[in-house]
Amino acid sequence: MTQDDKTQDRVVIFDTTLRDGEQSPGATMTHAEKLEIAGLLDDMGVDIIEAGFPIASEGDFNAVSEIAKNANTSVICGLARAQFGDIDRCWEAVKHAKQPRIHTFIGTSPLHRAIPNLTMDEMAERIEQTVTHARNLCDNVQWSPMDATRTELDYLYRVVEIAIKAGATTINIPDTVGYTAPRESADLIAKLLENVPGADEIVFATHCHNDLGMATANSLAAVEAGARQIECTINGLGERAGNTALEEVVMALKVRNDIMPFRTGIDSTKIMNISRRVATVSGFPVQFNKAIVGKNAFAHESGIHQDGMLKNAETFEIMRPEDVGLTETNIVMGKHSGRAALRSKLEDLGFELGDNQLKDVFVRFKALADRKKEIYEDDLIALMRTSTDAEEDRIKLVSLRVVCGTEGPQEAQMKLNIDGADESTTQTGDGPVDASFNCIKTLIEHSARLQLYQVHAVTEGTDAQATVSVRMEEDGRIVTGQSADTDTVVASTRAYIHALNRLLVRREKTGKDTPEVSYKDVN
Ligand code: KIV
Ligand code: ZN
């Protein structure tokens, strides 16, 4: 960003779906998925992609390096704690980008200073040294005082000035715990601009979490006060209540340009596709009433507002579905649809498939179409989200039969293929799902605790598919599993198995007793 851009109306979009978003418990994405999402972010015009936290794991390092090599127009950024080793590792990963950035941070509030047990002076010195080190490696350096909104104002002025003098080109002001409110968020940026020497030479960024549901409002207030970079994630993915949602700030600036005269470089018609892809790969479905990207965000079209809409769309619409890339047709396919039509429809929905993948999806599509007359877009998305027995899965469902109804006990007979060998059992339970889960627990001993079990009907009608999401925890590792089927018990069983397969992979990668690196171990 040039100084000219900064003083005018251009707001830089910094997307951290692959870093802060991926920190969301259970939202872990595979290497291929991260590359795909980065490609979509680049393509939609995201200015800066925070691709990961290279010191955290070999996997994160490789993903950031690969994303850096493939990026077209986006700046590629990596996160690093205020330690030389972290910063060096980050640089090794981002240096392949046409435009690399190092983002280094340290917690500056009293609570965060207490963790490394640094005095204010010692922390100030650490900031000076680490930002200088980063700047010696890369001429684009971002620095963040984590928990800035709960840091003493005088100390914040002091450390921001030090970071600027040491060469930071962007200063990010994180509301790490989602504590601030719009007026305060604006005031803080205004005060920093007014009181910190050199503040007019750099770009201020705003990074808001959504614990009180004010993240987007806080980010926009910061922009009105002079911040020119918004940090956000697709679908607002992120720790706890998540982050500012990219789609919300982009559309708010577009629709209310009359009162917020700022522009972004985002192609808003790409929003829906990327939102769906992130929901799929992260395993975090978008809530139905979520602004912009929720299933119901434009639902008035077919509801009670239809009459007004037909006379004048603006009666109930502040933006058009097409503005965010939502196509109007919903019934898409049936059992006579062919492979080419399926590929093309899936591409419209943001899924790029190789030939083998398409072959597999087509078989499942046909099986679904045999059971369900009309296949809707949402059915296809659920189908893509459904775990199938992948070649490399150690546990595969071979067969399942349940006995249920008013005359208990409910019973499940299950055959699983575990590491190549078939194993069967029959168990009872409190309902058919419980009986099926008891079968899995009998066949595969594990200590993982089921934290969440959620069922949604994908479309209407008694032949609707059910999507099931489960979240499980074992020794601090959280994994999610999803599946969809017109048979809710089958979907539930597959979702459980999906999560267990992921858990086995995580165990192999990290070793049962190896704690995973957290950005909170920071200082
Ligand atoms: O929320 C936060 O403070 C962060 C920092 C690492 C910038 O994500
Ligand atoms: Zn954050």
XYZ file of C-alpha atoms and ligand atoms in Angstrom:
532
model
C 0.000 0.000 0.000
C 1.383 3.416 -0.865
C 1.074 6.473 1.267
C -1.371 7.822 -1.300
C -3.638 4.832 -0.896
C -3.533 5.247 2.834
C -4.621 8.814 2.934
C -7.430 8.192 0.537
C -10.322 5.821 0.566
C -8.703 2.435 -0.088
C -8.979 -0.113 2.717
C -6.649 -3.073 2.595
C -8.209 -6.474 3.282
C -5.987 -8.788 5.302
C -7.466 -12.269 5.467
C -6.418 -14.546 8.309
C -8.734 -17.513 7.676
C -5.706 -19.763 7.266
C -4.070 -18.598 10.499
C -6.484 -17.158 13.070
C -9.426 -18.973 11.459
C -7.616 -22.278 11.453
C -6.873 -21.843 15.168
C -10.566 -22.415 15.775
C -10.716 -25.727 17.674
C -11.425 -28.472 15.152
C -11.079 -26.266 12.052
C -7.800 -27.814 10.944
C -7.457 -27.903 7.158
C -5.293 -30.201 5.076
C -2.344 -28.912 3.044
C -4.286 -29.192 -0.209
C -7.294 -27.410 1.295
C -5.134 -24.516 2.516
C -3.619 -24.115 -0.929
C -7.033 -24.134 -2.515
C -8.446 -21.524 -0.115
C -5.363 -19.327 -0.603
C -5.906 -19.522 -4.373
C -9.530 -18.424 -3.972
C -8.533 -15.540 -1.658
C -5.894 -14.361 -4.114
C -8.378 -14.616 -6.948
C -11.063 -12.593 -5.166
C -8.642 -9.699 -4.605
C -7.566 -10.135 -0.979
C -4.605 -7.788 -0.504
C -2.796 -9.770 2.178
C -3.197 -13.444 3.056
C -1.960 -14.514 6.473
C -1.150 -18.062 5.417
C -0.159 -19.585 8.744
C 2.204 -19.688 11.671
C 5.363 -21.325 10.271
C 7.026 -22.200 13.597
C 3.905 -24.030 14.808
C 4.512 -27.213 12.818
C 6.211 -28.646 9.765
C 2.785 -28.720 8.116
C 2.185 -25.021 8.720
C 5.654 -24.172 7.425
C 5.130 -26.175 4.239
C 1.684 -24.696 3.647
C 2.942 -21.110 4.038
C 5.928 -21.777 1.720
C 3.749 -23.357 -0.932
C 1.134 -20.610 -0.745
C 3.943 -18.042 -1.039
C 5.264 -19.738 -4.186
C 1.838 -19.844 -5.818
C 0.476 -16.410 -4.949
C -0.275 -14.068 -7.812
C -1.233 -10.649 -6.540
C -1.696 -11.086 -2.789
C 0.995 -10.274 -0.266
C 1.774 -13.469 1.693
C 2.230 -13.056 5.400
C 3.307 -15.453 8.147
C 2.937 -15.079 11.905
C 5.872 -15.126 14.323
C 6.156 -14.642 18.078
C 8.626 -12.089 19.395
C 11.505 -14.525 19.131
C 14.349 -14.585 16.622
C 13.826 -18.295 15.862
C 10.161 -17.733 15.043
C 10.932 -14.753 12.851
C 13.676 -16.622 10.949
C 11.370 -19.583 10.366
C 8.607 -17.267 9.200
C 10.945 -15.566 6.753
C 12.112 -18.935 5.376
C 8.481 -19.690 4.519
C 7.262 -16.330 3.174
C 10.411 -15.335 1.300
C 9.236 -17.286 -1.776
C 6.371 -14.836 -2.312
C 6.550 -12.008 -4.825
C 5.456 -9.826 -1.924
C 6.329 -11.330 1.482
C 5.379 -9.958 4.896
C 6.469 -10.942 8.406
C 3.897 -10.411 11.152
C 5.386 -10.478 14.627
C 3.547 -9.905 17.878
C 3.717 -9.935 21.657
C 1.052 -9.586 24.353
C 1.385 -6.104 25.864
C -1.486 -5.920 28.355
C -0.752 -6.471 32.058
C -2.236 -9.977 31.907
C -0.126 -10.931 28.915
C 3.055 -9.281 30.211
C 2.776 -11.444 33.308
C 3.113 -14.692 31.319
C 6.738 -14.250 30.199
C 7.269 -12.241 33.377
C 8.811 -9.286 31.535
C 8.874 -5.781 32.973
C 7.573 -2.987 30.777
C 11.157 -1.978 29.970
C 12.238 -5.523 29.175
C 9.284 -6.007 26.870
C 9.963 -2.695 25.131
C 13.522 -3.839 24.496
C 12.319 -7.190 23.144
C 9.987 -5.388 20.742
C 12.780 -3.145 19.511
C 15.080 -6.126 18.907
C 12.573 -8.429 17.261
C 11.030 -5.846 14.935
C 14.530 -4.730 13.907
C 15.436 -8.365 13.242
C 12.312 -8.887 11.125
C 12.938 -5.687 9.220
C 16.503 -6.777 8.436
C 15.025 -9.810 6.707
C 11.974 -8.304 5.018
C 10.984 -4.773 4.101
C 7.312 -5.426 4.839
C 6.862 -5.963 8.581
C 3.682 -5.934 10.608
C 3.766 -5.691 14.381
C 0.910 -6.393 16.806
C 0.600 -5.603 20.503
C -1.668 -8.525 21.383
C -4.549 -7.562 23.683
C -3.967 -3.921 22.700
C -7.446 -2.888 23.806
C -6.613 -3.879 27.413
C -3.106 -2.378 27.378
C -2.416 0.832 29.360
C -2.704 3.663 26.824
C 0.633 5.280 27.667
C 2.421 1.974 27.353
C 0.660 1.291 24.056
C 1.868 4.668 22.690
C 5.358 3.830 23.837
C 5.590 0.355 22.279
C 3.893 1.380 19.035
C 6.458 4.184 18.673
C 9.293 1.721 19.305
C 7.940 -0.695 16.689
C 7.597 2.097 14.133
C 11.132 3.322 14.795
C 12.415 -0.261 14.476
C 10.904 -0.454 11.002
C 7.361 -1.838 11.247
C 5.359 -0.718 8.221
C 1.956 -1.814 9.548
C 0.837 -1.623 13.154
C -2.057 -3.894 13.958
C -4.255 -3.134 16.961
C -5.836 -6.409 18.062
C -8.928 -6.619 20.193
C -7.820 -10.115 21.094
C -10.653 -10.961 23.463
C -13.449 -9.089 21.680
C -13.756 -6.580 24.507
C -13.956 -3.207 22.828
C -17.000 -1.352 21.459
C -17.316 0.765 18.292
C -16.778 4.219 19.836
C -13.816 3.023 21.879
C -12.347 1.217 18.865
C -12.467 4.434 16.839
C -11.090 6.529 19.723
C -8.120 4.234 20.143
C -7.044 4.550 16.513
C -7.598 8.316 16.584
C -5.514 8.659 19.755
C -2.682 6.552 18.352
C -2.633 8.667 15.189
C -2.588 11.817 17.247
C -0.084 10.886 19.942
C 2.473 8.496 18.478
C 5.360 10.097 16.601
C 5.665 8.562 13.144
C 2.102 7.220 13.170
C 1.308 9.010 9.930
C 4.096 7.083 8.184
C 2.605 3.631 8.703
C -0.699 1.838 8.168
C -2.882 1.048 11.174
C -4.746 -2.240 11.059
C -7.732 -3.354 13.080
C -8.089 -6.991 14.210
C -11.308 -7.683 16.080
C -12.723 -10.763 17.718
C -16.442 -11.263 18.065
C -16.978 -12.244 21.697
C -19.604 -9.544 22.186
C -20.880 -9.717 18.607
C -19.316 -6.350 17.751
C -16.291 -7.368 15.670
C -17.504 -6.016 12.333
C -18.828 -2.795 13.875
C -15.551 -2.309 15.757
C -13.493 -2.835 12.589
C -15.563 -0.345 10.602
C -15.373 2.218 13.418
C -11.582 1.860 13.406
C -11.542 2.523 9.669
C -13.629 5.646 10.088
C -11.022 6.849 12.589
C -8.095 6.257 10.226
C -7.208 2.546 10.196
C -6.642 1.377 6.631
C -6.266 -2.374 7.030
C -9.039 -4.679 8.199
C -8.093 -8.133 9.439
C -10.841 -10.657 8.906
C -11.735 -14.216 8.035
C -14.187 -15.886 5.702
C -17.459 -16.644 7.548
C -15.904 -14.963 10.612
C -14.089 -18.220 11.381
C -11.784 -17.953 14.394
C -11.177 -18.763 18.015
C -14.175 -18.647 20.383
C -16.820 -16.424 18.725
C -14.555 -15.835 15.739
C -13.220 -12.784 13.928
C -14.596 -9.947 11.858
C -16.169 -11.587 8.796
C -14.637 -10.565 5.461
C -17.978 -10.698 3.687
C -19.578 -8.379 6.233
C -17.001 -5.595 6.030
C -16.744 -5.810 2.259
C -20.507 -5.642 1.732
C -21.031 -3.008 4.437
C -18.488 -0.741 2.744
C -20.132 -1.372 -0.603
C -23.767 -0.971 0.421
C -23.217 1.954 2.826
C -20.620 3.783 0.782
C -22.734 6.907 1.283
C -21.756 7.074 4.959
C -18.517 5.041 4.863
C -16.786 6.250 1.707
C -14.079 3.579 1.535
C -13.411 0.933 -1.072
C -11.765 -2.476 -1.066
C -10.246 -4.397 -3.952
C -12.492 -7.429 -3.358
C -14.606 -8.941 -6.125
C -17.748 -9.473 -4.059
C -19.236 -11.924 -6.557
C -16.683 -14.487 -5.356
C -17.922 -14.331 -1.760
C -20.502 -17.117 -1.839
C -18.178 -19.690 -3.362
C -15.358 -19.137 -0.945
C -17.751 -19.038 1.985
C -19.066 -22.469 1.007
C -15.608 -23.880 0.474
C -14.378 -22.636 3.845
C -17.478 -24.083 5.533
C -16.772 -27.406 3.858
C -13.064 -27.712 4.514
C -13.123 -26.280 8.033
C -16.127 -28.353 9.069
C -17.798 -25.215 10.457
C -21.208 -24.870 8.795
C -22.485 -21.328 8.309
C -25.409 -20.492 10.576
C -28.647 -20.060 8.583
C -29.201 -16.439 9.595
C -25.582 -15.289 9.198
C -25.327 -11.929 7.435
C -24.491 -12.080 3.711
C -23.627 -15.795 3.478
C -26.290 -17.534 5.602
C -28.828 -19.739 3.845
C -31.600 -17.319 4.852
C -29.782 -14.074 4.064
C -31.754 -13.690 0.841
C -34.648 -15.999 1.740
C -37.248 -13.239 1.629
C -37.238 -13.698 -2.120
C -39.434 -16.737 -1.861
C -41.261 -15.834 1.326
C -43.940 -13.397 2.395
C -42.101 -10.444 0.866
C -42.415 -11.864 -2.613
C -45.153 -9.530 -3.723
C -43.200 -6.399 -2.827
C -40.075 -7.888 -4.325
C -41.784 -8.502 -7.641
C -42.944 -4.907 -7.831
C -39.600 -3.466 -6.801
C -36.694 -5.587 -5.565
C -35.381 -2.701 -3.503
C -38.389 -2.877 -1.185
C -36.714 -5.640 0.785
C -33.225 -5.944 -0.663
C -30.253 -3.785 0.219
C -28.048 -5.834 -2.068
C -28.737 -8.297 -4.820
C -27.985 -12.005 -4.409
C -25.840 -11.782 -7.560
C -23.639 -9.154 -5.845
C -22.293 -11.900 -3.594
C -22.330 -14.554 -6.297
C -25.578 -16.251 -5.351
C -27.237 -17.755 -8.386
C -30.991 -17.903 -8.498
C -31.661 -21.440 -9.635
C -31.887 -23.879 -6.827
C -33.295 -27.144 -8.154
C -30.282 -28.226 -10.058
C -30.252 -31.851 -11.003
C -31.973 -35.192 -11.003
C -31.144 -38.785 -11.733
C -30.809 -38.210 -15.459
C -28.133 -35.563 -15.112
C -24.784 -36.568 -16.515
C -21.212 -36.336 -15.357
C -20.399 -33.158 -17.323
C -23.427 -31.376 -15.854
C -22.383 -32.458 -12.371
C -18.839 -31.205 -12.894
C -20.066 -27.874 -14.209
C -22.545 -27.397 -11.343
C -19.908 -28.290 -8.779
C -17.524 -25.811 -10.372
C -20.215 -23.132 -10.071
C -20.380 -23.980 -6.396
C -16.622 -23.611 -6.029
C -15.505 -27.251 -6.128
C -12.714 -28.086 -8.572
C -12.502 -31.842 -9.001
C -9.943 -34.113 -10.601
C -11.241 -36.926 -12.817
C -10.979 -39.623 -10.157
C -12.697 -37.485 -7.571
C -15.477 -36.702 -10.021
C -15.921 -40.412 -10.697
C -16.379 -41.071 -7.001
C -18.722 -38.129 -6.437
C -20.772 -39.119 -9.486
C -21.395 -42.597 -8.064
C -22.590 -41.063 -4.801
C -24.652 -38.483 -6.661
C -26.431 -41.240 -8.612
C -27.084 -43.179 -5.416
C -28.571 -40.052 -3.850
C -30.627 -39.237 -6.956
C -32.124 -42.741 -6.826
C -33.420 -42.024 -3.347
C -34.252 -38.358 -3.781
C -36.156 -36.961 -6.781
C -34.777 -33.449 -6.818
C -31.206 -32.611 -5.972
C -30.706 -29.042 -4.753
C -27.496 -27.008 -4.553
C -27.449 -27.631 -0.824
C -27.652 -31.381 -1.439
C -24.594 -31.174 -3.650
C -22.712 -29.143 -1.063
C -23.626 -31.712 1.584
C -22.523 -34.489 -0.739
C -19.140 -32.815 -1.148
C -18.866 -32.341 2.578
C -19.718 -35.969 3.221
C -16.876 -38.140 4.212
C -16.513 -41.171 2.036
C -14.223 -44.009 2.818
C -11.043 -42.524 1.436
C -8.328 -44.908 0.320
C -6.100 -43.867 3.210
C -8.777 -44.073 5.948
C -7.919 -46.673 8.548
C -11.547 -47.190 9.549
C -14.266 -47.804 6.974
C -17.956 -48.533 7.423
C -18.833 -51.816 5.734
C -22.455 -52.248 6.850
C -24.965 -51.071 9.404
C -28.407 -52.359 10.332
C -30.466 -50.886 13.162
C -33.578 -51.913 15.023
C -35.516 -48.968 16.392
C -39.030 -47.864 17.256
C -41.263 -47.847 20.305
C -40.413 -51.388 21.364
C -36.911 -51.138 22.835
C -34.138 -51.904 23.195
C -32.793 -50.178 20.106
C -30.023 -52.182 18.574
C -27.297 -51.748 15.947
C -25.350 -54.407 14.075
C -22.209 -53.004 12.538
C -19.324 -54.219 10.450
C -16.229 -52.022 10.166
C -13.069 -52.535 8.206
C -10.214 -51.559 10.507
C -6.720 -51.488 9.021
C -7.814 -53.949 6.351
C -9.628 -56.491 8.567
C -13.403 -56.764 8.983
C -14.751 -56.665 12.540
C -18.411 -56.906 13.620
C -20.463 -56.302 16.725
C -24.055 -55.855 17.897
C -24.810 -53.315 20.627
C -27.879 -51.732 22.185
C -28.297 -48.088 23.143
C -30.602 -45.287 24.026
C -31.879 -44.907 20.463
C -30.354 -46.122 17.183
C -27.627 -43.449 17.053
C -26.452 -44.276 20.552
C -26.497 -47.996 19.713
C -24.398 -47.332 16.584
C -21.917 -45.189 18.493
C -21.653 -47.975 21.087
C -20.715 -50.358 18.260
C -17.920 -48.017 17.171
C -16.677 -47.659 20.752
C -16.636 -51.449 21.123
C -14.765 -52.057 17.891
C -12.263 -49.202 18.304
C -11.225 -48.449 21.816
C -10.514 -44.761 22.315
C -10.679 -42.171 25.028
C -11.926 -39.320 22.815
C -14.941 -37.537 24.264
C -17.845 -36.532 22.047
C -18.206 -32.766 22.600
C -20.807 -31.987 19.994
C -23.362 -33.884 17.935
C -25.446 -31.809 15.530
C -28.018 -32.801 12.925
C -29.434 -30.508 10.226
C -31.900 -31.244 7.474
C -30.271 -30.007 4.262
C -33.494 -29.312 2.393
C -37.190 -29.685 3.054
C -39.267 -32.847 2.732
C -39.190 -36.240 4.391
C -36.617 -37.475 1.889
C -34.211 -34.660 2.864
C -30.616 -35.503 3.618
C -29.430 -35.010 7.166
C -25.989 -33.505 7.655
C -24.367 -34.559 10.860
C -21.381 -32.849 12.481
C -19.529 -34.255 15.447
C -16.673 -32.783 17.441
C -14.426 -34.927 19.596
C -11.608 -34.200 21.981
C -8.688 -36.352 23.058
C -5.701 -35.046 25.062
C -6.345 -31.482 23.907
C -6.680 -32.481 20.253
C -10.000 -31.498 18.782
C -11.275 -33.047 15.580
C -14.507 -32.727 13.684
C -16.295 -35.113 11.368
C -19.161 -34.562 8.962
C -21.385 -36.676 6.826
C -24.726 -36.479 5.057
C -27.239 -39.109 4.111
C -30.981 -39.514 3.746
C -30.579 -41.992 6.629
C -29.752 -40.010 9.762
C -28.223 -42.994 11.563
C -25.877 -43.721 8.646
C -24.884 -40.031 8.466
C -24.203 -40.010 12.216
C -22.114 -43.157 12.071
C -20.059 -41.921 9.133
C -19.510 -38.538 10.816
C -18.210 -40.290 13.946
C -15.909 -42.498 11.863
C -14.721 -39.466 9.889
C -13.698 -37.739 13.118
C -11.959 -40.885 14.397
C -9.966 -41.211 11.162
C -8.851 -37.600 11.539
C -7.901 -38.247 15.137
C -5.738 -41.199 14.123
C -3.932 -38.975 11.605
C -3.423 -36.268 14.225
C -2.071 -38.837 16.704
C 0.419 -40.107 14.137
C 1.528 -36.598 13.233
C 1.993 -35.234 16.705
C 2.672 -38.341 18.779
C 0.292 -39.084 21.609
C 2.243 -37.139 24.186
C 3.481 -34.224 22.121
C 1.596 -31.031 22.928
C 0.851 -28.884 19.906
C 2.472 -25.435 19.662
C 0.046 -22.685 20.463
C 0.450 -19.043 19.649
C -0.506 -18.404 23.211
C 2.682 -20.076 24.502
C 4.235 -17.019 23.018
C 6.552 -15.056 25.047
O -6.175 -11.805 18.266
C -4.963 -11.551 18.282
O -4.440 -10.811 19.112
C -4.141 -12.191 17.268
C -2.730 -11.727 17.194
C -1.779 -12.837 16.966
C -2.608 -10.647 16.183
O -4.614 -12.972 16.478
Zn -6.837 -12.898 16.541
